[in-house]
């Protein structure tokens, strides 16, 4: 358990807990107007039998001249709000099989903050927010995540926005990504402005999410980080760019100019996209180019719409040359690896997705989602990247860490991903029970790796408010250093139980490392049990 | 040499696959065009430029309703009369001659989940079948929103800066309210009349119609509607499952009338499965002031978000 380098954050945790205590005193309590609350008991004679008519006539000229207030509901500033949960309990881990000297065999008292958010609005147009997740034991912080933003508006369309984050999560307790050491990042810093409400500008570092795919988005050329396969919708880092947007009703023309990233003028790039909405379909035509051709020029076409009961989407990218640095075994010195690039051949990337869902008034629901991806810039046989020396050769080919990551991500040519979910509802009242079975799976056919996560959930009470039991088993199958099983064969059965609106939360997981013949190599267990005594709504 | 041959073979393979992908993609587009093809929206002149052009209502829908003569005695209503009455309520809930904007408060009370309060702003341009919703409260979700124009519907997540398509059938905020409740009602098209009776709700005499869905796109296969005949406004709707289990009861307890349009400004939803669970939607302010065109664009949704 690598937590030693986080001891310096102990005071931060103490301050956070102090702020929590003080914030509890300051927090604005909910002031929902009684006239907007649903009645405690439905009495039709009371609802429709009052002395006043249920219809209020408003003069047309009055309504068209401005806003007519129907219920007194005026917000007063400053506003200070807290939401999220805080709890305390036990956290521990144990390695019954394959333990080494460094394996943890521990039991701690622990504090857990989950989605704890502080919002401060001194005026209507100024908003400061800090949210945090934290898992701390007496002498260490096991995982911490803090995000903060400031939204400073002059008007709806003109503002300064800044957002940053800190993440530390070496064993992925709080996220699906591992942050081995504390990492600060400036997520966004931009200015929004406009001309005559016709042309809109966003200038600065910003997240840009191109593409309509879910697990694979080859057209998302401006994002700087890869899609997390276990959390495909998570926010991704974007570039410093100038965006010009010209909406034409539902159609849009967007132009992005990315200023030089290396201090050299020819490292600048430009991208443009036109969204066309026609007959229930959204079609996007885009192009991208970078002056120094470090990233290859490409033409993009994406579409999304429906065919019958199916939602359909697709992305198609045509590149001239590949961005990727490839590796192969040296023909002159066998056992060593050399890198090369391909700059004078066309490449094609294409993905197609289908979604279907049905929901019945009986409570039965079913959904399915399938996405296939052909990645022309990938290796037909990506197993070469499972050789450590080959990976090292790729990493040593550049000092650009983002490029290193991209060269070792989505390395295959053929991918398939999908998910499905079936849910049923039983009983009523306090015993209302929702049972859901679901699974998602991803496969890289070019390196023979895959991962899947079946999940079974029983939720009792309204939205599982009384109790929710979830069983899951995230499993990765493939050779070490493969895309979807980077640590080799591994399966992680897990159980979570939340009771009384998650006031009581139990988590148990047992990551099992398997050998290539699927015999058990190492078994770890981790568990936590928390009483989330503080819940801010 | 062998490596070079392998690389060349790989590129050849890539090119062949590229061509195959293009052919497959072309087929998808052709099927897409066929699937979405169809007659232009209705209208006397064959085009879609009329006031209802955006939502593809049956030919003569408005004209037929405008001239329809309802019985003076509510006990003499026929199934067709009631269907026309439902049509009238559908049309009168819309603003075809102006834009409409409002702030909506929604409070949900659940025995297990406690009390949750949301607030949103909505912007409607019914003549274009355009609808924009922006979350105002809670602060942690401010800026999330949804834009619908015709059958194009987008949701926006300000965290990832991503727009996604969604459907009108989605449950709204994990409550008993569906997105369809914020759309102009089209029950007169989606349902047929099974049975009629009369009764009273408090001070008001109502016609009670039992309706059955004629397609499976609607969230509830059976409805029981209580309509006040004088002003032709809906006071209560019971929504049933296929097995006639009462799933939800909606009460429309306050209206505002602006011109010929009626807006239910207080709506109470009683869950049928959990007796202690209910929610109330309240319009806290309303306006028919003209809205800028850019309100009904994805760009605006992105701008006003966090």
PDB file of C-alpha atoms in Angstrom, chain B residues 70-263:
ATOM      1  CA  UNK B  70     -69.507  20.000 -28.186  1.00  0.00           C
ATOM      2  CA  UNK B  71     -72.787  18.867 -26.534  1.00  0.00           C
ATOM      3  CA  UNK B  72     -74.182  21.301 -23.965  1.00  0.00           C
ATOM      4  CA  UNK B  73     -75.024  18.464 -21.575  1.00  0.00           C
ATOM      5  CA  UNK B  74     -71.978  16.580 -20.328  1.00  0.00           C
ATOM      6  CA  UNK B  75     -74.043  13.395 -19.988  1.00  0.00           C
ATOM      7  CA  UNK B  76     -74.545  13.403 -23.769  1.00  0.00           C
ATOM      8  CA  UNK B  77     -70.852  13.228 -24.677  1.00  0.00           C
ATOM      9  CA  UNK B  78     -69.961  10.429 -27.065  1.00  0.00           C
ATOM     10  CA  UNK B  79     -66.577   8.766 -27.393  1.00  0.00           C
ATOM     11  CA  UNK B  80     -65.803  10.980 -30.346  1.00  0.00           C
ATOM     12  CA  UNK B  81     -66.871  14.092 -28.404  1.00  0.00           C
ATOM     13  CA  UNK B  82     -64.535  13.126 -25.582  1.00  0.00           C
ATOM     14  CA  UNK B  83     -61.669  12.516 -27.972  1.00  0.00           C
ATOM     15  CA  UNK B  84     -62.228  15.967 -29.425  1.00  0.00           C
ATOM     16  CA  UNK B  85     -62.346  17.349 -25.881  1.00  0.00           C
ATOM     17  CA  UNK B  86     -58.976  15.753 -25.173  1.00  0.00           C
ATOM     18  CA  UNK B  87     -57.707  17.283 -28.409  1.00  0.00           C
ATOM     19  CA  UNK B  88     -58.964  20.654 -27.302  1.00  0.00           C
ATOM     20  CA  UNK B  89     -57.112  20.356 -23.977  1.00  0.00           C
ATOM     21  CA  UNK B  90     -53.975  19.311 -25.861  1.00  0.00           C
ATOM     22  CA  UNK B  91     -54.102  22.330 -28.106  1.00  0.00           C
ATOM     23  CA  UNK B  92     -55.038  24.758 -25.362  1.00  0.00           C
ATOM     24  CA  UNK B  93     -52.003  23.820 -23.342  1.00  0.00           C
ATOM     25  CA  UNK B  94     -49.824  25.177 -26.135  1.00  0.00           C
ATOM     26  CA  UNK B  95     -48.721  28.669 -27.181  1.00  0.00           C
ATOM     27  CA  UNK B  96     -48.750  28.850 -30.955  1.00  0.00           C
ATOM     28  CA  UNK B  97     -48.713  32.634 -31.198  1.00  0.00           C
ATOM     29  CA  UNK B  98     -45.958  33.395 -28.723  1.00  0.00           C
ATOM     30  CA  UNK B  99     -42.987  31.936 -26.895  1.00  0.00           C
ATOM     31  CA  UNK B 100     -43.369  30.833 -23.298  1.00  0.00           C
ATOM     32  CA  UNK B 101     -40.849  30.680 -20.480  1.00  0.00           C
ATOM     33  CA  UNK B 102     -41.264  29.716 -16.839  1.00  0.00           C
ATOM     34  CA  UNK B 103     -39.421  28.723 -13.709  1.00  0.00           C
ATOM     35  CA  UNK B 104     -40.535  25.409 -12.299  1.00  0.00           C
ATOM     36  CA  UNK B 105     -40.021  24.053  -8.823  1.00  0.00           C
ATOM     37  CA  UNK B 106     -40.284  20.333  -8.255  1.00  0.00           C
ATOM     38  CA  UNK B 107     -40.383  18.830  -4.782  1.00  0.00           C
ATOM     39  CA  UNK B 108     -40.389  15.060  -4.326  1.00  0.00           C
ATOM     40  CA  UNK B 109     -41.181  13.342  -1.060  1.00  0.00           C
ATOM     41  CA  UNK B 110     -40.177   9.716  -0.638  1.00  0.00           C
ATOM     42  CA  UNK B 111     -40.483   7.576   2.494  1.00  0.00           C
ATOM     43  CA  UNK B 112     -37.036   6.119   1.876  1.00  0.00           C
ATOM     44  CA  UNK B 113     -35.206   8.897   0.105  1.00  0.00           C
ATOM     45  CA  UNK B 114     -36.545  11.902   1.970  1.00  0.00           C
ATOM     46  CA  UNK B 115     -37.373  15.245   0.375  1.00  0.00           C
ATOM     47  CA  UNK B 116     -35.658  16.520  -2.754  1.00  0.00           C
ATOM     48  CA  UNK B 117     -36.167  19.897  -4.362  1.00  0.00           C
ATOM     49  CA  UNK B 118     -35.181  20.898  -7.882  1.00  0.00           C
ATOM     50  CA  UNK B 119     -35.706  24.064  -9.808  1.00  0.00           C
ATOM     51  CA  UNK B 120     -35.577  24.543 -13.549  1.00  0.00           C
ATOM     52  CA  UNK B 121     -36.165  27.091 -16.206  1.00  0.00           C
ATOM     53  CA  UNK B 122     -38.107  26.062 -19.277  1.00  0.00           C
ATOM     54  CA  UNK B 123     -38.347  27.852 -22.611  1.00  0.00           C
ATOM     55  CA  UNK B 124     -40.960  26.860 -25.218  1.00  0.00           C
ATOM     56  CA  UNK B 125     -41.534  27.824 -28.823  1.00  0.00           C
ATOM     57  CA  UNK B 126     -44.489  25.636 -29.630  1.00  0.00           C
ATOM     58  CA  UNK B 127     -44.875  26.727 -33.220  1.00  0.00           C
ATOM     59  CA  UNK B 128     -41.472  25.135 -33.869  1.00  0.00           C
ATOM     60  CA  UNK B 129     -42.027  22.329 -31.337  1.00  0.00           C
ATOM     61  CA  UNK B 130     -38.929  23.581 -29.517  1.00  0.00           C
ATOM     62  CA  UNK B 131     -38.300  23.115 -25.809  1.00  0.00           C
ATOM     63  CA  UNK B 132     -35.312  23.977 -23.647  1.00  0.00           C
ATOM     64  CA  UNK B 133     -34.926  23.015 -20.003  1.00  0.00           C
ATOM     65  CA  UNK B 134     -32.111  24.203 -17.744  1.00  0.00           C
ATOM     66  CA  UNK B 135     -31.459  23.003 -14.222  1.00  0.00           C
ATOM     67  CA  UNK B 136     -31.156  25.916 -11.794  1.00  0.00           C
ATOM     68  CA  UNK B 137     -31.049  24.092  -8.453  1.00  0.00           C
ATOM     69  CA  UNK B 138     -29.529  22.196  -6.755  1.00  0.00           C
ATOM     70  CA  UNK B 139     -26.327  24.116  -7.301  1.00  0.00           C
ATOM     71  CA  UNK B 140     -24.390  20.894  -7.797  1.00  0.00           C
ATOM     72  CA  UNK B 141     -26.415  20.190 -10.922  1.00  0.00           C
ATOM     73  CA  UNK B 142     -26.865  23.711 -12.188  1.00  0.00           C
ATOM     74  CA  UNK B 143     -26.393  23.908 -15.912  1.00  0.00           C
ATOM     75  CA  UNK B 144     -27.462  20.400 -16.779  1.00  0.00           C
ATOM     76  CA  UNK B 145     -30.112  20.659 -19.373  1.00  0.00           C
ATOM     77  CA  UNK B 146     -32.080  19.298 -22.259  1.00  0.00           C
ATOM     78  CA  UNK B 147     -32.999  20.685 -25.657  1.00  0.00           C
ATOM     79  CA  UNK B 148     -35.696  19.206 -27.849  1.00  0.00           C
ATOM     80  CA  UNK B 149     -36.689  20.393 -31.281  1.00  0.00           C
ATOM     81  CA  UNK B 150     -39.065  18.098 -33.153  1.00  0.00           C
ATOM     82  CA  UNK B 151     -37.736  14.610 -32.597  1.00  0.00           C
ATOM     83  CA  UNK B 152     -34.197  15.800 -31.958  1.00  0.00           C
ATOM     84  CA  UNK B 153     -33.461  15.766 -28.269  1.00  0.00           C
ATOM     85  CA  UNK B 154     -30.140  16.421 -26.563  1.00  0.00           C
ATOM     86  CA  UNK B 155     -29.034  16.279 -22.985  1.00  0.00           C
ATOM     87  CA  UNK B 156     -25.953  18.168 -21.920  1.00  0.00           C
ATOM     88  CA  UNK B 157     -23.495  17.152 -19.233  1.00  0.00           C
ATOM     89  CA  UNK B 158     -21.412  20.177 -18.240  1.00  0.00           C
ATOM     90  CA  UNK B 159     -18.760  18.017 -16.559  1.00  0.00           C
ATOM     91  CA  UNK B 160     -17.714  16.173 -19.683  1.00  0.00           C
ATOM     92  CA  UNK B 161     -18.997  18.936 -22.026  1.00  0.00           C
ATOM     93  CA  UNK B 162     -20.849  16.268 -23.933  1.00  0.00           C
ATOM     94  CA  UNK B 163     -24.232  16.284 -25.612  1.00  0.00           C
ATOM     95  CA  UNK B 164     -26.142  13.010 -25.850  1.00  0.00           C
ATOM     96  CA  UNK B 165     -29.413  12.007 -27.379  1.00  0.00           C
ATOM     97  CA  UNK B 166     -32.131  10.758 -25.083  1.00  0.00           C
ATOM     98  CA  UNK B 167     -35.785   9.845 -25.287  1.00  0.00           C
ATOM     99  CA  UNK B 168     -38.986  11.400 -24.059  1.00  0.00           C
ATOM    100  CA  UNK B 169     -39.822   8.188 -22.229  1.00  0.00           C
ATOM    101  CA  UNK B 170     -37.053   8.666 -19.679  1.00  0.00           C
ATOM    102  CA  UNK B 171     -38.181   9.137 -16.126  1.00  0.00           C
ATOM    103  CA  UNK B 172     -37.446  12.644 -15.010  1.00  0.00           C
ATOM    104  CA  UNK B 173     -35.059  12.936 -12.073  1.00  0.00           C
ATOM    105  CA  UNK B 174     -35.897   9.468 -10.744  1.00  0.00           C
ATOM    106  CA  UNK B 175     -39.387  10.641  -9.872  1.00  0.00           C
ATOM    107  CA  UNK B 176     -42.799   9.595 -11.064  1.00  0.00           C
ATOM    108  CA  UNK B 177     -42.663  12.385 -13.642  1.00  0.00           C
ATOM    109  CA  UNK B 178     -41.520  11.553 -17.170  1.00  0.00           C
ATOM    110  CA  UNK B 179     -40.004  13.910 -19.704  1.00  0.00           C
ATOM    111  CA  UNK B 180     -43.223  13.547 -21.658  1.00  0.00           C
ATOM    112  CA  UNK B 181     -45.004  15.535 -18.956  1.00  0.00           C
ATOM    113  CA  UNK B 182     -43.124  18.623 -20.090  1.00  0.00           C
ATOM    114  CA  UNK B 183     -44.030  18.123 -23.719  1.00  0.00           C
ATOM    115  CA  UNK B 184     -47.216  19.330 -25.320  1.00  0.00           C
ATOM    116  CA  UNK B 185     -49.692  16.617 -24.708  1.00  0.00           C
ATOM    117  CA  UNK B 186     -50.748  14.434 -27.605  1.00  0.00           C
ATOM    118  CA  UNK B 187     -53.052  12.073 -25.774  1.00  0.00           C
ATOM    119  CA  UNK B 188     -55.808  12.602 -28.299  1.00  0.00           C
ATOM    120  CA  UNK B 189     -53.559  10.950 -30.867  1.00  0.00           C
ATOM    121  CA  UNK B 190     -52.037   8.257 -28.686  1.00  0.00           C
ATOM    122  CA  UNK B 191     -55.223   6.972 -27.035  1.00  0.00           C
ATOM    123  CA  UNK B 192     -58.744   5.904 -27.957  1.00  0.00           C
ATOM    124  CA  UNK B 193     -61.835   6.162 -25.729  1.00  0.00           C
ATOM    125  CA  UNK B 194     -63.074   3.009 -24.011  1.00  0.00           C
ATOM    126  CA  UNK B 195     -65.709   4.271 -21.586  1.00  0.00           C
ATOM    127  CA  UNK B 196     -67.334   7.537 -20.465  1.00  0.00           C
ATOM    128  CA  UNK B 197     -69.037   8.701 -17.277  1.00  0.00           C
ATOM    129  CA  UNK B 198     -69.601  11.908 -15.325  1.00  0.00           C
ATOM    130  CA  UNK B 199     -68.829  12.950 -11.757  1.00  0.00           C
ATOM    131  CA  UNK B 200     -67.550  15.759  -9.591  1.00  0.00           C
ATOM    132  CA  UNK B 201     -64.149  16.730  -8.254  1.00  0.00           C
ATOM    133  CA  UNK B 202     -64.611  19.210  -5.417  1.00  0.00           C
ATOM    134  CA  UNK B 203     -66.488  22.138  -6.902  1.00  0.00           C
ATOM    135  CA  UNK B 204     -66.203  20.991 -10.489  1.00  0.00           C
ATOM    136  CA  UNK B 205     -68.322  18.761 -12.676  1.00  0.00           C
ATOM    137  CA  UNK B 206     -66.180  16.533 -14.783  1.00  0.00           C
ATOM    138  CA  UNK B 207     -66.423  14.110 -17.645  1.00  0.00           C
ATOM    139  CA  UNK B 208     -64.474  10.941 -16.936  1.00  0.00           C
ATOM    140  CA  UNK B 209     -63.007   9.139 -19.894  1.00  0.00           C
ATOM    141  CA  UNK B 210     -61.236   5.824 -19.785  1.00  0.00           C
ATOM    142  CA  UNK B 211     -58.648   5.653 -22.528  1.00  0.00           C
ATOM    143  CA  UNK B 212     -56.587   2.882 -24.030  1.00  0.00           C
ATOM    144  CA  UNK B 213     -53.282   3.470 -25.814  1.00  0.00           C
ATOM    145  CA  UNK B 214     -53.218   2.722 -29.512  1.00  0.00           C
ATOM    146  CA  UNK B 215     -49.426   2.442 -29.619  1.00  0.00           C
ATOM    147  CA  UNK B 216     -46.708   1.278 -27.246  1.00  0.00           C
ATOM    148  CA  UNK B 217     -44.734   4.521 -27.346  1.00  0.00           C
ATOM    149  CA  UNK B 218     -46.649   6.013 -24.435  1.00  0.00           C
ATOM    150  CA  UNK B 219     -45.569   5.334 -20.858  1.00  0.00           C
ATOM    151  CA  UNK B 220     -48.994   4.160 -19.672  1.00  0.00           C
ATOM    152  CA  UNK B 221     -51.265   1.734 -21.589  1.00  0.00           C
ATOM    153  CA  UNK B 222     -54.457   2.945 -19.864  1.00  0.00           C
ATOM    154  CA  UNK B 223     -55.545   6.376 -18.650  1.00  0.00           C
ATOM    155  CA  UNK B 224     -58.540   7.668 -16.800  1.00  0.00           C
ATOM    156  CA  UNK B 225     -58.990  11.388 -17.429  1.00  0.00           C
ATOM    157  CA  UNK B 226     -61.167  13.791 -15.483  1.00  0.00           C
ATOM    158  CA  UNK B 227     -61.891  16.895 -17.547  1.00  0.00           C
ATOM    159  CA  UNK B 228     -63.859  19.943 -16.533  1.00  0.00           C
ATOM    160  CA  UNK B 229     -66.113  20.494 -19.514  1.00  0.00           C
ATOM    161  CA  UNK B 230     -66.869  24.231 -19.154  1.00  0.00           C
ATOM    162  CA  UNK B 231     -63.329  25.441 -19.654  1.00  0.00           C
ATOM    163  CA  UNK B 232     -62.059  22.183 -21.083  1.00  0.00           C
ATOM    164  CA  UNK B 233     -59.171  21.693 -18.677  1.00  0.00           C
ATOM    165  CA  UNK B 234     -57.827  18.445 -17.258  1.00  0.00           C
ATOM    166  CA  UNK B 235     -58.125  18.150 -13.479  1.00  0.00           C
ATOM    167  CA  UNK B 236     -56.992  14.610 -12.814  1.00  0.00           C
ATOM    168  CA  UNK B 237     -55.394  11.721 -14.667  1.00  0.00           C
ATOM    169  CA  UNK B 238     -54.975   8.181 -13.412  1.00  0.00           C
ATOM    170  CA  UNK B 239     -52.333   6.140 -15.186  1.00  0.00           C
ATOM    171  CA  UNK B 240     -52.499   2.350 -15.257  1.00  0.00           C
ATOM    172  CA  UNK B 241     -50.285  -0.528 -16.298  1.00  0.00           C
ATOM    173  CA  UNK B 242     -51.323  -3.184 -18.780  1.00  0.00           C
ATOM    174  CA  UNK B 243     -52.657  -5.243 -15.874  1.00  0.00           C
ATOM    175  CA  UNK B 244     -54.706  -2.184 -14.770  1.00  0.00           C
ATOM    176  CA  UNK B 245     -52.498  -1.543 -11.752  1.00  0.00           C
ATOM    177  CA  UNK B 246     -52.731   2.128 -10.792  1.00  0.00           C
ATOM    178  CA  UNK B 247     -49.179   3.446 -11.237  1.00  0.00           C
ATOM    179  CA  UNK B 248     -49.600   7.170 -10.849  1.00  0.00           C
ATOM    180  CA  UNK B 249     -52.274   9.782 -10.282  1.00  0.00           C
ATOM    181  CA  UNK B 250     -51.737  13.331 -11.496  1.00  0.00           C
ATOM    182  CA  UNK B 251     -53.735  16.246 -10.134  1.00  0.00           C
ATOM    183  CA  UNK B 252     -53.737  19.603 -11.948  1.00  0.00           C
ATOM    184  CA  UNK B 253     -54.905  21.861  -9.166  1.00  0.00           C
ATOM    185  CA  UNK B 254     -54.030  25.342 -10.440  1.00  0.00           C
ATOM    186  CA  UNK B 255     -54.089  26.826 -13.922  1.00  0.00           C
ATOM    187  CA  UNK B 256     -53.222  30.146 -15.436  1.00  0.00           C
ATOM    188  CA  UNK B 257     -55.009  31.308 -18.553  1.00  0.00           C
ATOM    189  CA  UNK B 258     -53.088  33.544 -20.942  1.00  0.00           C
ATOM    190  CA  UNK B 259     -55.136  34.323 -24.032  1.00  0.00           C
ATOM    191  CA  UNK B 260     -56.568  31.032 -25.226  1.00  0.00           C
ATOM    192  CA  UNK B 261     -53.877  28.951 -23.553  1.00  0.00           C
ATOM    193  CA  UNK B 262     -54.161  27.207 -20.210  1.00  0.00           C
ATOM    194  CA  UNK B 263     -51.066  26.160 -18.255  1.00  0.00           C
TER     195      UNK B 263
END
